[in-house]
Short mmCIF file of C-alpha atoms in Angstrom, two decimals:
data_model
loop_
_atom_site.label_atom_id
_atom_site.label_comp_id
_atom_site.label_asym_id
_atom_site.label_seq_id
_atom_site.Cartn_x
_atom_site.Cartn_y
_atom_site.Cartn_z
CA UNK A 1 -45.48 36.97 225.69
CA UNK A 2 -48.24 39.51 225.23
CA UNK A 3 -45.79 41.86 223.48
CA UNK A 4 -44.89 39.15 220.97
CA UNK A 5 -48.56 38.53 220.39
CA UNK A 6 -49.23 42.23 219.80
CA UNK A 7 -46.52 42.38 217.14
CA UNK A 8 -47.60 39.24 215.26
CA UNK A 9 -49.75 39.16 212.16
CA UNK A 10 -51.22 35.75 213.03
CA UNK A 11 -54.99 35.53 213.33
CA UNK A 12 -54.86 32.43 215.54
CA UNK A 13 -52.35 30.52 217.67
CA UNK A 14 -52.22 27.03 219.15
CA UNK A 15 -53.62 26.21 222.59
CA UNK A 16 -50.07 25.65 223.84
CA UNK A 17 -48.95 29.09 222.64
CA UNK A 18 -52.04 30.74 224.16
CA UNK A 19 -51.42 28.98 227.48
CA UNK A 20 -47.84 30.20 227.48
CA UNK A 21 -48.96 33.78 226.82
CA UNK A 22 -51.49 33.61 229.67
CA UNK A 23 -49.14 31.75 231.99
CA UNK A 24 -51.43 28.78 232.54
CA UNK A 25 -51.72 25.13 231.63
CA UNK A 26 -53.22 24.22 228.23
CA UNK A 27 -55.80 22.06 230.03
CA UNK A 28 -57.05 25.19 231.79
CA UNK A 29 -57.66 26.79 228.40
CA UNK A 30 -59.47 23.67 227.23
CA UNK A 31 -61.86 23.97 230.17
CA UNK A 32 -62.29 27.71 229.50
CA UNK A 33 -63.01 26.93 225.86
CA UNK A 34 -65.71 24.48 226.88
CA UNK A 35 -67.45 27.09 229.03
CA UNK A 36 -67.50 29.64 226.17
CA UNK A 37 -64.88 31.85 227.79
CA UNK A 38 -62.42 31.66 224.91
CA UNK A 39 -62.82 32.37 221.19
CA UNK A 40 -61.40 29.57 219.06
CA UNK A 41 -61.75 27.73 215.78
CA UNK A 42 -61.64 23.98 215.33
CA UNK A 43 -59.60 22.68 212.40
CA UNK A 44 -60.01 18.93 212.39
CA UNK A 45 -58.76 17.80 215.79
CA UNK A 46 -56.68 20.93 216.25
CA UNK A 47 -58.01 23.89 218.21
CA UNK A 48 -56.68 27.36 217.42
CA UNK A 49 -57.23 30.35 219.71
CA UNK A 50 -58.11 33.63 218.01
CA UNK A 51 -55.51 36.30 218.82
CA UNK A 52 -57.62 39.48 219.15
CA UNK A 53 -60.20 37.95 221.52
CA UNK A 54 -57.32 36.34 223.45
CA UNK A 55 -55.77 39.76 224.02
CA UNK A 56 -59.12 41.05 225.30
CA UNK A 57 -59.51 37.93 227.48
CA UNK A 58 -56.00 38.43 228.86
CA UNK A 59 -56.65 42.10 229.64
CA UNK A 60 -59.94 41.31 231.38
CA UNK A 61 -58.37 38.45 233.32
CA UNK A 62 -55.46 40.64 234.44
CA UNK A 63 -57.76 43.43 235.62
CA UNK A 64 -59.95 41.02 237.57
CA UNK A 65 -56.93 39.47 239.27
CA UNK A 66 -55.54 42.82 240.42
CA UNK A 67 -58.83 44.35 241.49
CA UNK A 68 -59.07 44.69 245.26
CA UNK A 69 -62.34 44.64 247.10
CA UNK A 70 -62.91 45.87 250.63
CA UNK A 71 -65.07 43.78 252.93
CA UNK A 72 -66.13 43.98 256.53
CA UNK A 73 -65.78 40.99 258.78
CA UNK A 74 -68.31 39.91 261.41
CA UNK A 75 -66.41 41.75 264.15
CA UNK A 76 -66.60 45.05 262.23
CA UNK A 77 -62.96 45.17 261.04
CA UNK A 78 -62.30 46.09 257.40
CA UNK A 79 -59.89 44.19 255.17
CA UNK A 80 -58.85 44.03 251.51
CA UNK A 81 -58.63 40.91 249.43
CA UNK A 82 -57.88 40.06 245.84
#
């Protein structure tokens, strides 16, 4: 969890651990990594996700998912969506 990650002294964690923290599939993180959305280091074939940038990424992701935006539809009614 994020709390476990905050209390660790590790500088980097595995893709599987990072996916578990974020609540997503490791393949999703691999795609994010490829689009420069995730800070990582490559050690041979192994990819390690940097903890501090992951915490920032998680915080940004969480805020963007909970942010509501108000829009007007064609008929003039107003609605909220996430």
